[in-house]
Coordinates of C-alpha atoms in Angstrom, one line a residue:
X1 CA 90.5 190.0 76.0
X2 CA 91.9 189.6 79.5
X3 CA 88.4 190.2 81.0
X4 CA 86.9 187.5 78.6
X5 CA 89.6 185.0 79.7
X6 CA 88.9 185.7 83.4
X7 CA 85.2 185.4 82.8
X8 CA 85.5 182.0 81.0
X9 CA 87.8 180.7 83.8
X10 CA 85.4 181.8 86.5
X11 CA 82.5 180.2 84.7
X12 CA 84.3 176.8 84.2
X13 CA 82.5 174.0 86.0
X14 CA 84.0 170.9 87.5
X15 CA 83.5 167.6 85.7
X16 CA 80.4 165.6 86.5
X17 CA 80.7 163.3 89.5
X18 CA 79.8 160.4 87.3
X19 CA 83.0 160.8 85.3
X20 CA 85.7 161.1 88.0
X21 CA 86.8 159.1 91.0
X22 CA 85.4 155.7 92.0
X23 CA 81.9 156.6 90.8
X24 CA 83.3 157.5 87.4
X25 CA 85.3 154.3 87.2
X26 CA 82.2 152.2 88.1
X27 CA 80.1 154.1 85.6
X28 CA 82.6 153.6 82.8
X29 CA 83.5 150.0 83.5
X30 CA 80.5 148.4 85.3
X31 CA 77.4 150.4 84.5
X32 CA 78.0 152.0 81.1
X33 CA 74.9 150.5 79.6
X34 CA 71.8 148.5 80.6
X35 CA 73.3 145.3 79.5
X36 CA 76.6 145.9 81.3
X37 CA 74.7 146.9 84.4
X38 CA 72.6 143.7 84.4
X39 CA 75.8 141.6 83.8
X40 CA 77.5 143.4 86.7
X41 CA 74.6 142.7 89.1
X42 CA 74.3 139.0 88.1
X43 CA 78.1 138.4 88.2
X44 CA 78.4 140.2 91.5
X45 CA 75.6 138.1 93.1
X46 CA 77.1 134.9 91.7
X47 CA 80.5 135.8 93.1
X48 CA 79.1 136.6 96.5
X49 CA 77.3 133.3 96.7
X50 CA 80.4 131.3 95.6
X51 CA 82.5 133.3 98.1
X52 CA 80.1 132.8 100.9
X53 CA 79.8 129.0 100.5
X54 CA 83.5 128.7 99.7
X55 CA 84.7 130.6 102.7
X56 CA 82.2 128.9 105.0
X57 CA 83.6 125.5 103.9
X58 CA 87.2 126.6 104.2
X59 CA 86.9 128.1 107.7
X60 CA 84.2 126.1 109.3
X61 CA 83.5 122.8 107.6
X62 CA 86.9 121.7 106.2
X63 CA 89.2 119.5 108.3
X64 CA 92.7 120.7 107.6
X65 CA 94.4 118.4 110.1
X66 CA 95.3 116.0 107.3
X67 CA 97.8 118.7 106.0
X68 CA 99.4 118.9 109.4
X69 CA 99.7 115.2 109.7
X70 CA 101.5 114.9 106.4
X71 CA 103.7 117.8 107.4
X72 CA 107.2 117.7 106.0
X73 CA 106.5 114.8 103.7
X74 CA 104.9 117.4 101.3
X75 CA 108.3 119.2 101.1
X76 CA 110.9 116.4 101.0
X77 CA 108.9 113.1 100.9
X78 CA 110.6 110.2 102.7
X79 CA 114.1 111.8 102.3
X80 CA 114.7 112.1 106.0
X81 CA 113.4 108.8 107.2
X82 CA 115.6 106.1 108.8
X83 CA 115.4 104.0 105.7
X84 CA 116.8 106.7 103.5
X85 CA 119.3 108.1 105.9
X86 CA 120.2 105.4 108.4
X87 CA 121.9 106.8 111.5
X88 CA 122.0 110.4 110.3
X89 CA 120.0 113.5 110.1
X90 CA 119.4 114.5 106.4
X91 CA 116.8 117.3 107.0
X92 CA 119.5 120.0 107.1
X93 CA 120.5 119.4 103.4
X94 CA 117.3 120.7 101.8
X95 CA 117.3 123.5 104.3
X96 CA 120.8 124.6 103.3
X97 CA 119.7 124.5 99.7
X98 CA 116.8 126.8 100.6
X99 CA 119.3 129.2 102.2
X100 CA 121.3 129.3 99.0
X101 CA 118.2 130.0 97.0
X102 CA 117.1 132.9 99.3
X103 CA 120.7 134.3 99.0
X104 CA 120.3 134.1 95.2
X105 CA 117.0 135.9 95.3
X106 CA 118.6 138.6 97.5
X107 CA 121.4 139.1 94.9
X108 CA 118.7 139.4 92.1
X109 CA 117.0 142.0 94.3
X110 CA 120.2 143.9 94.8
X111 CA 120.9 144.0 91.0
X112 CA 117.4 144.9 89.8
X113 CA 117.0 147.4 92.6
X114 CA 113.5 146.6 93.9
X115 CA 110.2 146.0 92.3
X116 CA 109.0 142.5 91.7
X117 CA 112.5 141.0 92.5
X118 CA 112.3 142.7 96.0
X119 CA 108.8 141.5 96.7
X120 CA 109.6 137.9 95.7
X121 CA 112.8 137.8 97.7
X122 CA 111.3 139.2 100.8
X123 CA 108.1 137.1 100.5
X124 CA 110.1 133.9 100.1
X125 CA 112.3 134.6 103.0
X126 CA 109.4 135.6 105.3
X127 CA 107.3 132.5 104.4
X128 CA 110.3 130.2 105.0
X129 CA 111.0 131.9 108.3
X130 CA 107.3 131.6 109.4
X131 CA 107.6 127.8 109.2
X132 CA 109.9 128.0 112.2
X133 CA 106.9 129.0 114.3
X134 CA 104.7 125.9 113.5
X135 CA 103.3 124.5 116.7
X136 CA 105.2 121.2 116.5
X137 CA 107.0 119.5 119.4
X138 CA 110.7 119.7 119.6
X139 CA 110.9 115.9 118.9
X140 CA 109.1 116.6 115.5
X141 CA 110.8 119.9 114.8
X142 CA 113.9 120.6 116.8
X143 CA 115.7 123.9 117.4
X144 CA 118.2 123.2 114.6
X145 CA 115.4 123.1 112.1
X146 CA 113.8 126.3 113.4
X147 CA 117.1 128.1 113.4
X148 CA 117.9 127.1 109.8
X149 CA 114.4 128.3 108.7
X150 CA 114.8 131.7 110.5
X151 CA 118.3 132.0 108.8
X152 CA 116.5 132.7 105.5
X153 CA 116.0 136.3 106.5
X154 CA 119.7 137.2 107.0
X155 CA 120.5 135.0 104.0
X156 CA 118.4 137.2 101.8
X157 CA 120.0 140.3 103.3
X158 CA 123.5 138.9 102.8
X159 CA 122.7 138.2 99.1
X160 CA 121.4 141.7 98.6
X161 CA 124.5 143.2 100.3
X162 CA 126.8 141.1 98.1
X163 CA 125.1 142.3 95.0
X164 CA 125.2 145.9 96.0
X165 CA 128.6 146.3 97.6
X166 CA 130.9 143.7 95.9
X167 CA 132.0 143.2 92.3
X168 CA 129.7 140.1 92.2
X169 CA 126.7 142.4 91.7
X170 CA 126.5 141.8 87.9
X171 CA 124.0 139.7 85.9
X172 CA 126.6 137.3 84.6
X173 CA 127.7 136.5 88.2
X174 CA 124.2 135.9 89.3
X175 CA 123.6 133.5 86.4
X176 CA 126.8 131.7 87.4
X177 CA 125.8 131.6 91.0
X178 CA 122.4 130.2 90.0
X179 CA 124.1 127.3 88.2
X180 CA 126.3 126.7 91.2
X181 CA 123.3 126.8 93.6
X182 CA 121.5 124.2 91.5
X183 CA 124.6 121.9 91.3
X184 CA 125.2 122.3 95.1
X185 CA 121.6 121.4 95.7
X186 CA 122.0 118.2 93.7
X187 CA 125.2 117.3 95.5
X188 CA 123.6 117.9 98.9
X189 CA 120.5 115.9 98.0
X190 CA 122.5 113.0 96.5
X191 CA 125.4 113.0 99.0
X192 CA 129.0 112.0 98.5
X193 CA 130.6 108.7 99.4
X194 CA 133.2 108.6 102.2
X195 CA 132.2 112.2 103.4
X196 CA 131.0 112.4 107.0
X197 CA 127.5 113.7 107.2
X198 CA 127.0 113.5 103.4
X199 CA 126.3 109.8 103.0
X200 CA 124.6 109.1 99.7
X201 CA 120.8 109.0 99.6
X202 CA 119.2 107.1 96.8
X203 CA 117.0 109.1 94.4
X204 CA 114.2 106.5 95.2
X205 CA 113.7 108.4 98.5
X206 CA 113.6 111.9 96.9
X207 CA 110.1 113.2 96.8
X208 CA 107.7 115.9 97.7
X209 CA 107.8 119.5 96.4
X210 CA 111.6 119.4 96.3
X211 CA 111.4 116.7 93.6
X212 CA 109.0 118.8 91.5
X213 CA 111.1 121.9 91.8
X214 CA 114.4 120.1 90.9
X215 CA 112.8 118.6 87.8
X216 CA 111.1 122.0 86.9
X217 CA 114.2 124.1 87.3
X218 CA 116.4 121.7 85.4
X219 CA 113.9 121.3 82.6
X220 CA 113.3 125.1 82.3
X221 CA 117.0 125.9 82.3
X222 CA 117.8 123.4 79.6
X223 CA 114.7 123.4 77.4
X224 CA 115.1 127.1 76.4
X225 CA 118.6 126.8 74.9
X226 CA 117.8 123.4 73.3
X227 CA 114.5 124.8 71.9
X228 CA 116.3 127.8 70.4
X229 CA 118.8 125.5 68.8
X230 CA 116.0 123.3 67.4
X231 CA 114.1 126.3 66.1
X232 CA 117.2 127.7 64.3
X233 CA 118.0 124.2 63.0
X234 CA 114.5 123.8 61.6
X235 CA 115.0 127.1 59.7
X236 CA 118.4 126.1 58.5
X237 CA 119.3 125.9 54.8
X238 CA 121.2 122.6 55.4
X239 CA 118.8 119.8 54.5
X240 CA 120.2 117.2 56.9
X241 CA 120.2 119.6 59.9
X242 CA 116.7 120.7 59.0
X243 CA 115.5 117.1 58.6
X244 CA 116.9 116.0 62.0
X245 CA 115.3 119.0 63.8
X246 CA 111.9 118.5 62.1
X247 CA 111.9 114.7 63.0
X248 CA 112.9 115.4 66.6
X249 CA 110.3 118.1 67.1
X250 CA 107.4 116.2 65.4
X251 CA 108.2 113.0 67.2
X252 CA 108.2 114.5 70.7
X253 CA 105.2 116.7 70.0
X254 CA 103.3 113.8 68.6
X255 CA 103.8 111.4 71.6
X256 CA 102.2 112.0 75.0
X257 CA 104.6 112.7 77.9
X258 CA 103.2 109.8 79.8
X259 CA 104.2 107.4 77.0
X260 CA 107.7 109.0 76.9
X261 CA 108.1 108.5 80.6
X262 CA 107.3 104.9 80.3
X263 CA 109.7 104.6 77.4
X264 CA 112.4 106.3 79.4
X265 CA 113.2 103.1 81.1
X266 CA 114.5 101.7 77.8
X267 CA 114.9 104.8 75.6
X268 CA 117.2 107.0 77.6
X269 CA 119.9 104.2 78.2
X270 CA 120.3 103.9 74.5
X271 CA 121.6 107.4 74.2
X272 CA 124.4 106.9 76.8
X273 CA 127.3 104.4 77.3
X274 CA 126.5 101.2 79.2
X275 CA 128.6 102.2 82.2
X276 CA 127.0 105.7 82.4
X277 CA 125.3 106.1 85.9
X278 CA 121.6 106.4 85.5
X279 CA 118.6 106.4 87.7
X280 CA 114.9 107.2 87.6
X281 CA 115.4 110.9 88.3
X282 CA 117.9 111.3 85.5
X283 CA 115.6 109.6 83.1
X284 CA 112.7 111.7 84.0
X285 CA 114.7 114.9 83.8
X286 CA 116.0 114.0 80.3
X287 CA 112.5 113.1 79.0
X288 CA 110.8 116.1 80.4
X289 CA 113.5 118.4 79.1
X290 CA 113.4 117.0 75.6
X291 CA 109.6 117.0 75.5
X292 CA 109.5 120.7 76.6
X293 CA 112.2 121.6 74.1
X294 CA 110.1 120.4 71.2
X295 CA 107.3 122.8 72.1
X296 CA 109.7 125.5 73.0
X297 CA 111.3 125.2 69.5
X298 CA 107.9 125.9 67.9
X299 CA 107.3 128.9 70.1
X300 CA 110.7 130.4 69.1
X301 CA 110.1 129.5 65.5
X302 CA 106.8 131.4 65.6
X303 CA 108.5 134.4 67.0
X304 CA 111.2 134.3 64.2
X305 CA 108.5 134.0 61.5
X306 CA 106.6 136.9 62.9
X307 CA 109.5 139.3 62.3
X308 CA 109.4 141.6 59.3
X309 CA 111.9 140.5 56.6
X310 CA 113.2 144.0 56.5
X311 CA 115.0 143.4 59.8
X312 CA 117.3 140.8 58.3
X313 CA 117.6 142.8 55.1
X314 CA 118.7 145.9 57.0
X315 CA 121.3 143.8 59.0
X316 CA 122.7 142.4 55.8
X317 CA 122.8 145.9 54.3
X318 CA 125.0 147.0 57.2
X319 CA 127.4 144.1 56.4
X320 CA 126.5 141.9 59.4
X321 CA 127.2 138.2 58.8
X322 CA 124.4 135.6 59.1
X323 CA 125.2 134.5 62.6
X324 CA 125.3 138.1 63.9
X325 CA 122.0 138.9 62.2
X326 CA 120.4 135.9 63.9
X327 CA 122.0 136.3 67.4
X328 CA 121.9 140.1 67.6
X329 CA 118.8 141.1 65.5
X330 CA 116.3 138.4 64.9
X331 CA 116.6 136.1 67.9
X332 CA 116.3 138.8 70.7
X333 CA 113.2 140.3 69.0
X334 CA 111.7 136.8 68.5
X335 CA 112.1 135.9 72.1
X336 CA 110.7 139.2 73.2
X337 CA 107.6 138.7 71.1
X338 CA 106.9 135.2 72.4
X339 CA 107.5 135.7 76.1
X340 CA 103.9 134.8 77.0
X341 CA 104.2 131.5 75.1
X342 CA 107.6 130.8 76.6
X343 CA 106.3 131.4 80.2
X344 CA 103.2 129.3 79.4
X345 CA 105.4 126.4 78.4
X346 CA 107.4 126.8 81.6
X347 CA 104.2 126.7 83.6
X348 CA 103.1 123.6 81.7
X349 CA 106.5 122.0 82.4
X350 CA 106.2 122.6 86.1
X351 CA 102.7 121.0 86.2
X352 CA 103.9 118.1 84.1
X353 CA 106.4 117.1 86.8
X354 CA 103.5 115.6 88.7
X355 CA 103.4 112.8 86.1
X356 CA 106.7 111.2 87.3
X357 CA 104.7 109.0 89.7
X358 CA 104.1 106.6 86.8
X359 CA 107.8 105.6 86.9
X360 CA 107.9 105.1 90.7
X361 CA 108.8 108.6 91.9
X362 CA 106.8 110.2 94.7
X363 CA 106.2 113.8 94.0
X364 CA 103.9 116.1 96.1
X365 CA 100.7 115.0 94.3
X366 CA 101.5 111.3 94.7
X367 CA 102.2 111.8 98.4
X368 CA 98.7 113.3 98.8
X369 CA 97.1 110.5 96.8
X370 CA 98.8 107.8 98.8
X371 CA 97.6 109.3 102.1
X372 CA 94.0 109.8 101.1
X373 CA 94.0 106.1 100.0
X374 CA 94.1 105.2 103.6
X375 CA 90.7 104.8 105.3
X376 CA 91.4 107.2 108.1
X377 CA 92.4 110.0 105.6
X378 CA 89.8 109.3 102.9
X379 CA 87.2 111.8 104.2
X380 CA 89.8 114.5 103.9
X381 CA 90.3 114.0 100.2
X382 CA 88.8 117.4 99.3
X383 CA 91.0 119.3 101.7
X384 CA 94.1 117.4 100.5
X385 CA 93.6 118.2 96.8
X386 CA 92.5 121.8 97.5
X387 CA 95.8 122.3 99.3
X388 CA 97.8 120.7 96.5
X389 CA 95.9 122.9 94.0
X390 CA 96.9 126.0 96.0
X391 CA 100.5 125.0 96.1
X392 CA 100.7 124.6 92.3
X393 CA 98.7 127.8 91.8
X394 CA 101.2 129.8 93.9
X395 CA 104.2 128.8 91.9
X396 CA 102.4 129.1 88.5
X397 CA 101.0 132.5 89.4
X398 CA 104.5 133.6 90.5
X399 CA 105.9 132.8 87.0
X400 CA 103.0 134.5 85.4
X401 CA 103.4 137.6 87.6
X402 CA 107.1 137.9 86.8
X403 CA 106.3 137.4 83.1
X404 CA 103.9 140.3 83.1
X405 CA 106.5 142.6 84.6
X406 CA 109.1 141.6 82.1
X407 CA 106.6 142.2 79.3
X408 CA 105.8 145.6 80.7
X409 CA 109.4 146.6 81.0
X410 CA 110.2 145.4 77.5
X411 CA 107.2 147.0 76.0
X412 CA 105.8 143.8 74.5
X413 CA 102.7 144.6 72.4
X414 CA 103.5 148.3 72.2
X415 CA 104.7 150.1 69.1

């Protein structure tokens, strides 16, 4: 018996080369049949042609000087102009806000211990620091601006150290710090009366990518809890609560966002006292949040309806009251199941922030459109919109990238 075993082991042959390694992967995925082989060849040739002409235009034919000329307007609009900040330098305010954000990302990295959080924190800090080496003159980009940009690297390290070696390295403190960072950003951008160096800046001068991010972060942070409340209200047994939630959801889902933004000039003031301070940014934020909440409610409701009734029955059999069954059993599973839909709604909300131009706000897309409307920049329209498309793609892909890692860690789609 031992001799037979040794003989069979000695006669064992290695697997065919077509089934292992790179060749095996190509055979299984690209050339497994005649049809797949033909599709692989055609698709590869088409991709090479597109890549060749695309790269040739990007590196040889395109004129990217228009992006350099616009410069910081893409980031903060006309926030730092003499008209917006007479007699003062306001550029340090968004830079300090960026330092707070990189510190927050460092804390998230310290809590999660690496992975996607580490990559995003380091990449954000490195990209921000690289802006300090732009070949601008000191009149256009002084040493103070460059130093603040380089400070994003130690800011990330400080946030990581705080999360690892202090009692603040807990998720609840990071959430609280995130809220504080957002509020500090709003205060810095708006300013405070009678405070030296923080003279108020009207929201009319807010613009660029900063405006898109403020609206997106505020809308994302508020639309999720509001959407959850609306979804639970629509499933409520109280007829009046259910009716109000249904009317709200169907009205906001049935009206285009552009129409709601136009209506915000008269609609939003009706919901607040007459002496309540309002401006175009506040109105846009309210409308975008409510519009996204209606869609978010339907996503959450779909996740709740997808749960097996046995989940709630088992919770009731254990003696859990209704609110504990919802908050501890049904809702966490529902949110877990609809993470792709939730992130898709967040991405759509971020892209919808570019519609605020119709109420007079100058976001990053509107800045590009205004510049290419000038005769001297009109030939560079393609370069301008390709650059804007890349900017939006980077942020949207980052949200999708984080979503995929969350789904993988939670085992979404696995049983």
